[in-house]
Tab-separated table of C-alpha atoms in Angstrom:
chain	number	residue	atom	x	y	z
A	1	MET	CA	-68.579	56.889	80.998
A	2	MET	CA	-71.983	57.898	79.625
A	3	ALA	CA	-75.156	58.332	81.637
A	4	LYS	CA	-78.347	57.431	79.892
A	5	VAL	CA	-81.718	58.090	81.641
A	6	ILE	CA	-85.245	57.324	80.251
A	7	GLY	CA	-87.687	59.966	80.765
A	8	LEU	CA	-91.518	60.111	81.004
A	9	SER	CA	-93.417	58.790	78.079
A	10	THR	CA	-95.106	62.023	77.258
A	11	MET	CA	-94.185	62.913	73.758
A	12	SER	CA	-94.646	59.336	72.308
A	13	ASP	CA	-96.943	56.636	72.994
A	14	THR	CA	-94.459	53.995	72.345
A	15	VAL	CA	-90.835	55.173	73.146
A	16	ALA	CA	-89.879	57.655	75.954
A	17	PRO	CA	-87.330	60.273	75.154
A	18	MET	CA	-83.722	59.480	76.256
A	19	LEU	CA	-81.011	61.955	77.230
A	20	SER	CA	-77.348	60.918	77.326
A	21	VAL	CA	-74.136	62.816	78.340
A	22	PHE	CA	-70.754	61.407	77.373
A	23	PRO	CA	-68.631	61.611	79.355
A	24	SER	CA	-70.728	62.012	82.435
A	25	ARG	CA	-67.587	62.189	84.509
A	26	ALA	CA	-64.800	64.584	83.412
A	27	LEU	CA	-62.481	67.355	84.350
A	28	VAL	CA	-63.932	70.678	84.222
A	29	ASP	CA	-62.018	71.656	81.021
A	30	GLU	CA	-63.063	68.742	79.078
A	31	ASN	CA	-65.988	68.944	76.576
A	32	PHE	CA	-69.164	66.662	76.913
A	33	LYS	CA	-71.747	65.679	74.314
A	34	VAL	CA	-75.380	66.047	75.289
A	35	VAL	CA	-77.892	64.139	72.965
A	36	VAL	CA	-81.532	63.645	73.193
A	37	GLU	CA	-83.259	60.849	71.321
A	38	ASN	CA	-86.702	59.324	70.646
A	39	LEU	CA	-88.207	62.718	70.140
A	40	PRO	CA	-91.046	63.379	67.647
A	41	PRO	CA	-89.424	64.981	64.494
A	42	GLY	CA	-89.680	68.803	64.572
A	43	SER	CA	-90.403	68.940	68.331
A	44	PRO	CA	-89.362	72.367	70.266
A	45	VAL	CA	-87.530	71.228	73.436
A	46	THR	CA	-85.409	73.034	76.063
A	47	LEU	CA	-82.165	71.629	77.184
A	48	HIS	CA	-81.554	72.914	80.928
A	49	SER	CA	-78.651	72.688	83.233
A	50	LEU	CA	-79.011	73.202	87.047
A	51	HIS	CA	-76.144	73.291	89.735
A	52	GLN	CA	-76.495	74.030	93.478
A	53	CYS	CA	-73.291	75.507	94.740
A	54	GLU	CA	-71.775	74.861	98.220
A	55	ASP	CA	-73.216	78.178	99.417
A	56	LYS	CA	-76.618	76.429	98.491
A	57	HIS	CA	-77.420	79.058	95.524
A	58	TYR	CA	-78.849	77.548	92.410
A	59	TRP	CA	-77.235	78.168	88.855
A	60	GLU	CA	-78.879	77.557	85.528
A	61	ALA	CA	-78.315	77.794	81.924
A	62	TYR	CA	-81.060	76.687	79.062
A	63	GLY	CA	-81.049	76.366	75.295
A	64	HIS	CA	-83.987	76.160	72.858
A	65	TYR	CA	-83.786	73.496	70.292
A	66	ILE	CA	-85.941	71.611	67.627
A	67	SER	CA	-85.451	67.881	66.867
A	68	ASN	CA	-84.430	66.772	63.531
A	69	HIS	CA	-86.055	64.462	61.206
A	70	ARG	CA	-84.747	61.616	63.180
A	71	GLY	CA	-86.139	62.908	66.463
A	72	THR	CA	-82.814	63.728	67.880
A	73	VAL	CA	-81.109	67.020	69.314
A	74	SER	CA	-77.411	67.073	69.666
A	75	VAL	CA	-76.115	70.263	71.569
A	76	THR	CA	-72.779	69.863	70.063
A	77	ASP	CA	-74.056	69.835	66.493
A	78	ASP	CA	-77.558	71.666	66.564
A	79	LEU	CA	-78.342	75.362	66.941
A	80	SER	CA	-79.883	76.932	70.001
A	81	PHE	CA	-82.534	79.318	69.098
A	82	GLY	CA	-82.784	80.989	72.441
A	83	GLY	CA	-82.121	80.799	76.053
A	84	THR	CA	-78.946	81.761	78.007
A	85	TYR	CA	-76.987	81.134	74.746
A	86	THR	CA	-77.668	80.863	71.034
A	87	GLY	CA	-75.938	79.261	68.147
A	88	LYS	CA	-74.071	75.948	68.009
A	89	GLU	CA	-72.379	75.995	71.473
A	90	ALA	CA	-71.314	72.469	72.869
A	91	MET	CA	-70.613	73.825	76.377
A	92	GLY	CA	-73.254	76.555	76.462
A	93	LEU	CA	-75.102	74.606	79.370
A	94	LEU	CA	-72.149	75.410	81.352
A	95	TRP	CA	-70.454	78.745	80.556
A	96	SER	CA	-73.767	80.555	80.393
A	97	MET	CA	-74.924	79.566	83.737
A	98	ARG	CA	-76.314	82.352	85.918
A	99	PRO	CA	-78.092	82.454	89.226
A	100	VAL	CA	-81.688	81.484	89.047
A	101	PRO	CA	-84.196	84.262	89.135
A	102	GLY	CA	-84.574	85.876	92.515
A	103	SER	CA	-81.109	85.078	93.670
A	104	ARG	CA	-79.054	87.656	95.711
A	105	GLU	CA	-77.205	90.169	93.655
A	106	GLY	CA	-73.378	89.797	92.929
A	107	LEU	CA	-72.985	85.999	93.296
A	108	ARG	CA	-69.858	84.302	92.102
A	109	LEU	CA	-69.576	80.643	91.390
A	110	ARG	CA	-66.269	79.218	92.941
A	111	LYS	CA	-65.574	75.612	94.016
A	112	ARG	CA	-64.070	75.191	97.663
A	113	ASN	CA	-63.872	71.495	98.148
A	114	VAL	CA	-61.928	70.229	95.031
A	115	CYS	CA	-62.020	66.782	96.338
A	116	SER	CA	-65.648	66.534	95.317
A	117	PRO	CA	-67.149	67.272	91.852
A	118	LEU	CA	-69.427	69.989	90.609
A	119	LEU	CA	-72.724	68.092	90.049
A	120	VAL	CA	-74.677	69.503	87.199
A	121	ASN	CA	-78.254	68.078	86.500
A	122	ILE	CA	-79.157	68.275	82.789
A	123	SER	CA	-82.608	67.816	81.697
A	124	VAL	CA	-84.879	68.136	78.623
A	125	TYR	CA	-88.320	69.736	78.837
A	126	ARG	CA	-91.133	69.963	76.265
A	127	GLY	CA	-91.328	73.122	74.538
A	128	HIS	CA	-89.378	76.076	74.817
A	129	VAL	CA	-89.287	77.085	78.459
A	130	VAL	CA	-87.836	80.301	79.921
A	131	GLU	CA	-88.764	79.930	83.606
A	132	GLY	CA	-90.115	77.762	86.323
A	133	PHE	CA	-88.022	74.733	85.585
A	134	ARG	CA	-88.047	73.274	88.893
A	135	GLU	CA	-91.839	73.352	88.985
A	136	GLN	CA	-92.142	71.196	85.831
A	137	ALA	CA	-91.404	67.568	85.249
A	138	PRO	CA	-88.591	67.017	82.791
A	139	LEU	CA	-88.951	64.502	79.881
A	140	ALA	CA	-85.462	62.976	80.805
A	141	SER	CA	-82.568	64.076	83.084
A	142	SER	CA	-78.862	63.074	83.740
A	143	LEU	CA	-76.488	63.903	86.499
A	144	THR	CA	-73.077	64.882	85.451
A	145	GLU	CA	-69.975	65.062	87.481
A	146	ARG	CA	-67.435	68.076	86.687
A	147	TRP	CA	-63.944	67.512	88.571
A	148	TYR	CA	-61.185	70.013	89.105
A	149	MET	CA	-59.074	67.163	90.791
A	150	ALA	CA	-58.940	64.030	88.779
A	151	PRO	CA	-60.596	61.242	90.908
A	152	GLY	CA	-57.977	59.246	92.672
A	153	GLY	CA	-55.387	62.111	93.160
A	154	PRO	CA	-54.279	62.606	96.780
A	155	CYS	CA	-54.318	66.002	98.210
A	156	PHE	CA	-52.952	67.314	101.600
A	157	TYR	CA	-52.464	70.451	103.467
A	158	LEU	CA	-49.110	71.825	104.669
A	159	GLN	CA	-48.589	74.274	107.638
A	160	VAL	CA	-44.977	75.688	107.473
A	161	HIS	CA	-44.397	78.222	110.116
A	162	TYR	CA	-46.750	81.178	109.214
A	163	LEU	CA	-47.185	79.947	105.763
A	164	LYS	CA	-50.687	78.367	105.076
A	165	ASN	CA	-51.290	76.778	101.735
A	166	TYR	CA	-52.725	74.047	99.767
A	167	PHE	CA	-50.502	71.601	97.913
A	168	LEU	CA	-51.635	69.101	95.231
A	169	VAL	CA	-49.431	66.253	94.029
A	170	PHE	CA	-50.056	62.728	92.262
A	171	PHE	CA	-48.510	59.327	93.117
A	172	SER	CA	-45.833	58.788	90.471
A	173	PHE	CA	-42.359	57.455	90.343
A	174	CYS	CA	-41.291	60.401	88.214
A	175	PRO	CA	-40.965	63.898	89.426
A	176	PHE	CA	-43.246	66.787	88.185
A	177	PRO	CA	-42.800	70.270	87.178
A	178	GLY	CA	-43.897	72.707	89.822
A	179	LEU	CA	-46.080	75.691	89.959
A	180	LEU	CA	-46.796	78.376	92.559
A	181	ASP	CA	-50.343	79.559	92.091
A	182	VAL	CA	-51.050	83.254	93.274
A	183	TRP	CA	-54.560	84.653	93.174
A	184	GLY	CA	-55.807	88.155	93.404
A	185	GLY	CA	-56.781	90.729	95.897
A	186	GLY	CA	-60.086	88.854	97.231
A	187	GLY	CA	-57.820	86.874	99.489
A	188	GLY	CA	-58.196	83.552	100.910
A	189	LEU	CA	-57.317	79.947	99.895
A	190	VAL	CA	-58.449	79.325	96.398
A	191	GLU	CA	-57.656	75.723	95.498
A	192	TYR	CA	-59.446	74.797	92.343
A	193	ARG	CA	-57.252	76.101	89.720
A	194	SER	CA	-54.348	74.310	91.339
A	195	ALA	CA	-56.298	71.151	91.388
A	196	LEU	CA	-56.914	71.405	87.711
A	197	LEU	CA	-53.265	72.069	87.009
A	198	GLY	CA	-52.422	69.019	89.223
A	199	SER	CA	-54.800	67.083	87.043
A	200	HIS	CA	-52.664	67.962	83.982
A	201	GLY	CA	-49.524	66.798	85.616
A	202	TYR	CA	-48.065	69.778	87.684
A	203	ALA	CA	-47.462	69.959	91.290
A	204	SER	CA	-49.172	73.163	92.119
A	205	LEU	CA	-49.246	74.974	95.447
A	206	ALA	CA	-52.172	77.321	95.835
A	207	LEU	CA	-50.828	79.966	98.268
A	208	GLU	CA	-52.909	81.859	100.771
A	209	TYR	CA	-51.484	85.356	101.451
A	210	PHE	CA	-53.937	88.022	101.715
A	211	ALA	CA	-55.504	88.616	104.990
A	212	PRO	CA	-55.798	91.929	106.669
A	213	GLY	CA	-53.457	92.240	109.659
A	214	GLU	CA	-51.782	88.828	109.165
A	215	LEU	CA	-48.317	90.132	108.006
A	216	LYS	CA	-46.671	92.984	109.674
A	217	SER	CA	-43.441	93.903	107.634
A	218	SER	CA	-42.377	94.240	104.076
A	219	ASP	CA	-39.431	91.898	104.773
A	220	LEU	CA	-41.769	89.186	106.020
A	221	GLU	CA	-43.938	89.755	103.133
A	222	PHE	CA	-41.403	89.070	100.544
A	223	ASN	CA	-39.962	86.228	102.571
A	224	TYR	CA	-43.353	84.596	102.485
A	225	PHE	CA	-43.432	84.238	98.619
A	226	GLU	CA	-39.828	83.161	98.542
A	227	THR	CA	-40.668	80.452	101.159
A	228	ALA	CA	-43.631	79.432	99.311
A	229	PHE	CA	-41.758	79.168	95.938
A	230	ASN	CA	-38.831	77.200	97.778
A	231	ILE	CA	-41.374	74.688	99.141
A	232	VAL	CA	-42.447	73.905	95.638
A	233	LYS	CA	-38.955	73.783	94.179
A	234	ASP	CA	-37.569	71.642	97.068
A	235	HIS	CA	-40.272	69.090	97.207
A	236	PRO	CA	-38.857	65.620	96.270
A	237	GLN	CA	-41.573	65.171	93.799
A	238	VAL	CA	-40.870	68.426	91.854
A	239	MET	CA	-38.115	68.978	89.373
A	240	PRO	CA	-36.373	71.878	90.873
A	241	ASP	CA	-35.327	73.581	87.580
A	242	LYS	CA	-38.724	73.224	86.204
A	243	VAL	CA	-40.876	75.570	88.548
A	244	GLY	CA	-43.174	78.463	87.457
A	245	ILE	CA	-45.517	81.010	88.803
A	246	PHE	CA	-49.092	81.422	87.724
A	247	GLY	CA	-50.393	84.739	88.752
A	248	LEU	CA	-53.940	86.244	88.399
A	249	SER	CA	-54.794	89.908	89.045
A	250	LEU	CA	-52.911	90.983	92.137
A	251	GLY	CA	-50.906	87.569	91.827
A	252	ALA	CA	-49.688	88.654	88.384
A	253	SER	CA	-48.080	91.876	89.844
A	254	LEU	CA	-46.471	89.759	92.577
A	255	THR	CA	-44.798	87.652	89.985
A	256	LEU	CA	-43.192	90.576	88.412
A	257	LEU	CA	-42.086	91.808	91.912
A	258	LEU	CA	-40.619	88.455	92.587
A	259	ALA	CA	-38.719	88.606	89.372
A	260	ALA	CA	-37.431	92.011	89.816
A	261	GLU	CA	-36.710	92.070	93.504
A	262	SER	CA	-35.914	88.612	94.783
A	263	SER	CA	-32.329	87.407	95.516
A	264	ILE	CA	-33.509	83.991	96.492
A	265	ILE	CA	-35.518	83.146	93.378
A	266	LYS	CA	-33.362	83.026	90.056
A	267	VAL	CA	-35.482	84.540	87.304
A	268	SER	CA	-33.424	82.433	84.697
A	269	ASP	CA	-34.914	79.314	86.115
A	270	ILE	CA	-38.586	80.034	86.560
A	271	LEU	CA	-41.454	80.681	84.249
A	272	PHE	CA	-44.147	83.314	84.831
A	273	VAL	CA	-47.605	83.026	83.533
A	274	LEU	CA	-49.708	86.156	83.991
A	275	CYS	CA	-53.515	85.913	83.487
A	276	VAL	CA	-53.823	89.648	84.089
A	277	CYS	CA	-50.796	91.912	83.835
A	278	ALA	CA	-49.824	94.588	86.203
A	279	ILE	CA	-52.629	95.428	88.673
A	280	LYS	CA	-52.862	99.107	89.729
A	281	ILE	CA	-50.714	98.743	92.971
A	282	GLY	CA	-47.909	100.598	94.734
A	283	PRO	CA	-44.937	99.153	96.467
A	284	LEU	CA	-45.387	96.292	98.856
A	285	THR	CA	-45.971	97.738	102.415
A	286	HIS	CA	-48.482	95.900	104.448
A	287	ILE	CA	-49.630	92.866	102.525
A	288	GLY	CA	-53.222	93.007	104.001
A	289	LEU	CA	-53.612	96.657	103.038
A	290	PHE	CA	-51.878	97.243	99.792
A	291	TYR	CA	-54.578	97.346	97.455
A	292	LYS	CA	-53.780	100.831	96.109
A	293	PRO	CA	-54.983	102.148	92.868
A	294	THR	CA	-52.066	103.754	91.656
A	295	LEU	CA	-50.733	102.285	88.414
A	296	LYS	CA	-47.872	104.585	87.901
A	297	SER	CA	-46.390	104.179	91.426
A	298	PHE	CA	-46.248	100.319	90.558
A	299	PHE	CA	-44.456	100.948	87.389
A	300	LEU	CA	-41.958	103.325	89.044
A	301	VAL	CA	-40.995	100.293	91.379
A	302	ILE	CA	-40.534	97.758	88.433
A	303	SER	CA	-40.143	99.576	85.328
A	304	PHE	CA	-36.277	99.681	85.537
A	305	LYS	CA	-36.067	96.179	86.346
A	306	VAL	CA	-38.387	94.270	83.928
A	307	GLY	CA	-35.713	93.849	81.571
A	308	ARG	CA	-33.894	91.605	84.072
A	309	ILE	CA	-36.606	88.805	83.282
A	310	ASN	CA	-34.840	86.094	81.515
A	311	CYS	CA	-37.579	83.438	81.188
A	312	PRO	CA	-40.712	82.914	79.117
A	313	VAL	CA	-43.552	85.210	80.089
A	314	MET	CA	-47.174	84.722	78.950
A	315	VAL	CA	-49.556	87.686	79.608
A	316	VAL	CA	-53.235	87.419	78.866
A	317	ASN	CA	-55.177	90.712	78.520
A	318	SER	CA	-58.820	91.506	78.413
A	319	HIS	CA	-59.857	94.634	76.440
A	320	ASP	CA	-63.059	95.208	78.566
A	321	ASP	CA	-61.271	94.754	81.852
A	322	GLN	CA	-63.135	97.411	83.982
A	323	ASN	CA	-61.026	96.735	86.954
A	324	MET	CA	-57.342	97.394	85.821
A	325	ALA	CA	-55.544	98.892	82.842
A	326	THR	CA	-54.222	95.676	81.881
A	327	VAL	CA	-53.695	96.413	78.026
A	328	GLU	CA	-51.763	99.651	78.783
A	329	SER	CA	-49.690	97.771	81.469
A	330	SER	CA	-48.709	94.968	78.884
A	331	GLU	CA	-47.776	97.505	76.391
A	332	ASP	CA	-45.629	99.284	78.895
A	333	MET	CA	-44.000	95.809	79.755
A	334	ALA	CA	-43.212	95.076	76.307
A	335	GLN	CA	-41.527	98.376	75.675
A	336	MET	CA	-39.392	97.728	78.629
A	337	MET	CA	-38.386	94.165	77.517
A	338	ARG	CA	-37.727	95.445	73.909
A	339	ALA	CA	-35.288	98.032	75.427
A	340	ALA	CA	-33.661	95.298	77.311
A	341	GLY	CA	-33.446	92.919	74.344
A	342	ASN	CA	-35.650	90.058	75.629
A	343	LEU	CA	-38.990	90.967	73.904
A	344	HIS	CA	-38.745	87.502	72.269
A	345	LEU	CA	-39.505	85.831	75.762
A	346	LEU	CA	-42.784	87.751	76.057
A	347	THR	CA	-46.190	86.195	74.580
A	348	ARG	CA	-49.113	88.351	74.827
A	349	LEU	CA	-52.826	87.297	74.186
A	350	TYR	CA	-55.533	89.915	73.628
A	351	TYR	CA	-59.291	89.200	73.966
A	352	PRO	CA	-61.785	91.980	72.963
A	353	ASP	CA	-64.961	92.191	75.224
A	354	ALA	CA	-63.577	89.864	77.788
A	355	GLY	CA	-63.361	90.953	81.360
A	356	HIS	CA	-60.956	90.941	84.277
A	357	LEU	CA	-61.794	87.465	85.691
A	358	ILE	CA	-60.155	84.999	83.203
A	359	GLU	CA	-60.695	81.596	84.733
A	360	PRO	CA	-60.467	77.932	83.557
A	361	PRO	CA	-62.662	77.180	80.670
A	362	TYR	CA	-66.565	76.912	80.893
A	363	THR	CA	-66.520	78.887	84.382
A	364	PRO	CA	-69.711	81.017	84.263
A	365	HIS	CA	-68.803	84.795	83.480
A	366	PHE	CA	-69.251	87.406	86.143
A	367	ARG	CA	-69.486	90.941	85.058
A	368	ALA	CA	-69.827	92.217	88.572
A	369	THR	CA	-69.785	90.503	91.938
A	370	LYS	CA	-69.615	91.159	95.698
A	371	PHE	CA	-66.136	92.083	96.908
A	372	VAL	CA	-64.958	92.861	100.434
A	373	LYS	CA	-62.693	95.866	100.523
A	374	ASP	CA	-59.638	96.220	102.816
A	375	THR	CA	-61.778	98.444	104.995
A	376	LYS	CA	-64.175	95.375	105.362
A	377	GLU	CA	-66.755	97.258	103.361
A	378	LYS	CA	-68.753	95.051	100.978
A	379	VAL	CA	-69.317	96.453	97.599
A	380	ILE	CA	-70.153	95.293	93.955
A	381	LEU	CA	-67.215	95.291	91.989
A	382	LEU	CA	-67.232	95.612	88.146
A	383	TRP	CA	-65.085	93.060	86.462
A	384	GLY	CA	-66.274	93.636	82.887
A	385	GLY	CA	-66.685	91.380	79.792
A	386	GLN	CA	-69.465	90.146	77.713
A	387	THR	CA	-70.523	86.629	78.276
A	388	LYS	CA	-70.037	84.934	74.861
A	389	PRO	CA	-66.626	86.642	74.230
A	390	HIS	CA	-65.549	86.319	77.738
A	391	SER	CA	-66.239	82.545	77.719
A	392	ASP	CA	-64.518	82.253	74.322
A	393	ALA	CA	-61.383	83.954	75.827
A	394	GLN	CA	-61.484	81.488	78.895
A	395	GLU	CA	-61.544	78.407	76.677
A	396	ASP	CA	-58.779	79.645	74.091
A	397	SER	CA	-56.451	81.127	76.824
A	398	TRP	CA	-56.566	77.967	78.894
A	399	LYS	CA	-55.394	75.754	75.802
A	400	LYS	CA	-52.799	78.205	75.068
A	401	ILE	CA	-51.610	78.302	78.755
A	402	LEU	CA	-51.356	74.521	78.919
A	403	ALA	CA	-49.459	74.481	75.672
A	404	PHE	CA	-47.188	77.168	76.918
A	405	LEU	CA	-46.405	75.317	80.188
A	406	GLU	CA	-45.918	72.044	78.222
A	407	GLN	CA	-43.406	73.850	75.979
A	408	ASN	CA	-41.558	75.622	78.737
A	409	LEU	CA	-41.955	73.137	81.760
């Protein structure tokens, strides 16, 4: 599908500028092409994107272009000379998004309702504009839809005893490989990565597990994750010998703990994909309160057992992670696996100048955001990373993660 919108006839007396986006409806990890036609040759224009999130905050990105001798601008093929991104950046109108001037500090863009799309309005303006976009009339505009869950895919919630989660499947006569999707220390139910994984053919369960005071004992905590894993494995639309765990931040640590400690999960039958390796935590005690900045105590728990892992592992590391010592952690993990003779199972990806929050591609970069500590105190937490290299890392790592899943699941 391609959207074409005729703009105001302000730059030409005969033909109005035309902006097209193809495809205008796509998954969030798919590229699009933005083209403006019918401009006077050599005209300075600004391409601008605007999104209002579910919290009613506005996010924007923009690039400055000059039309070619045919009166055309292609965001994919042409250079941006300024704005929130520069150079030849096909998806710069998405990954360089930031809160509009005057917004609250520490915002983070996250999709809650994955059954509806992210709506992004893309417009072209006369001249090289840097502010006040909503106070000006664009030459042309087009509304695009960016989906985490492919349109038409069913989703439903499960309530299993004390286990609350979100489970995404697609109608098919064939079973799917399964994934348990475990997020980090921010807590809550985070669904959008599972929805996107589901759109790529995986039955993915997004697990809500972190809420202060919700779980009371370490035995219950461990059973919680084993129960979630078994829900995926035992589902009739899941291949029971093709189930993996996808962990980010604290979730990455939990995947290692499950591999090292669980008597229910057979590590030879599962796959671990760790977006950020080995958060600084201690032994699991009270799940709502175990955010402990003690890297060494965590490794004392698992160091002698990492060698037991007998399945493919991918670790994604960011060198500018200001939240955790992820690079050092993965180096320790590699040494342990080398000593156990299973280093060949470990794949490590390194990204200079990327920060802690490696998300699906074209997600805006957040160097620091608001975070609620286990004491209920609200702080600004530094994640790290520089916008362009971080965005490149998200795009590259996602392609390699999908290829890794395809190969192993």
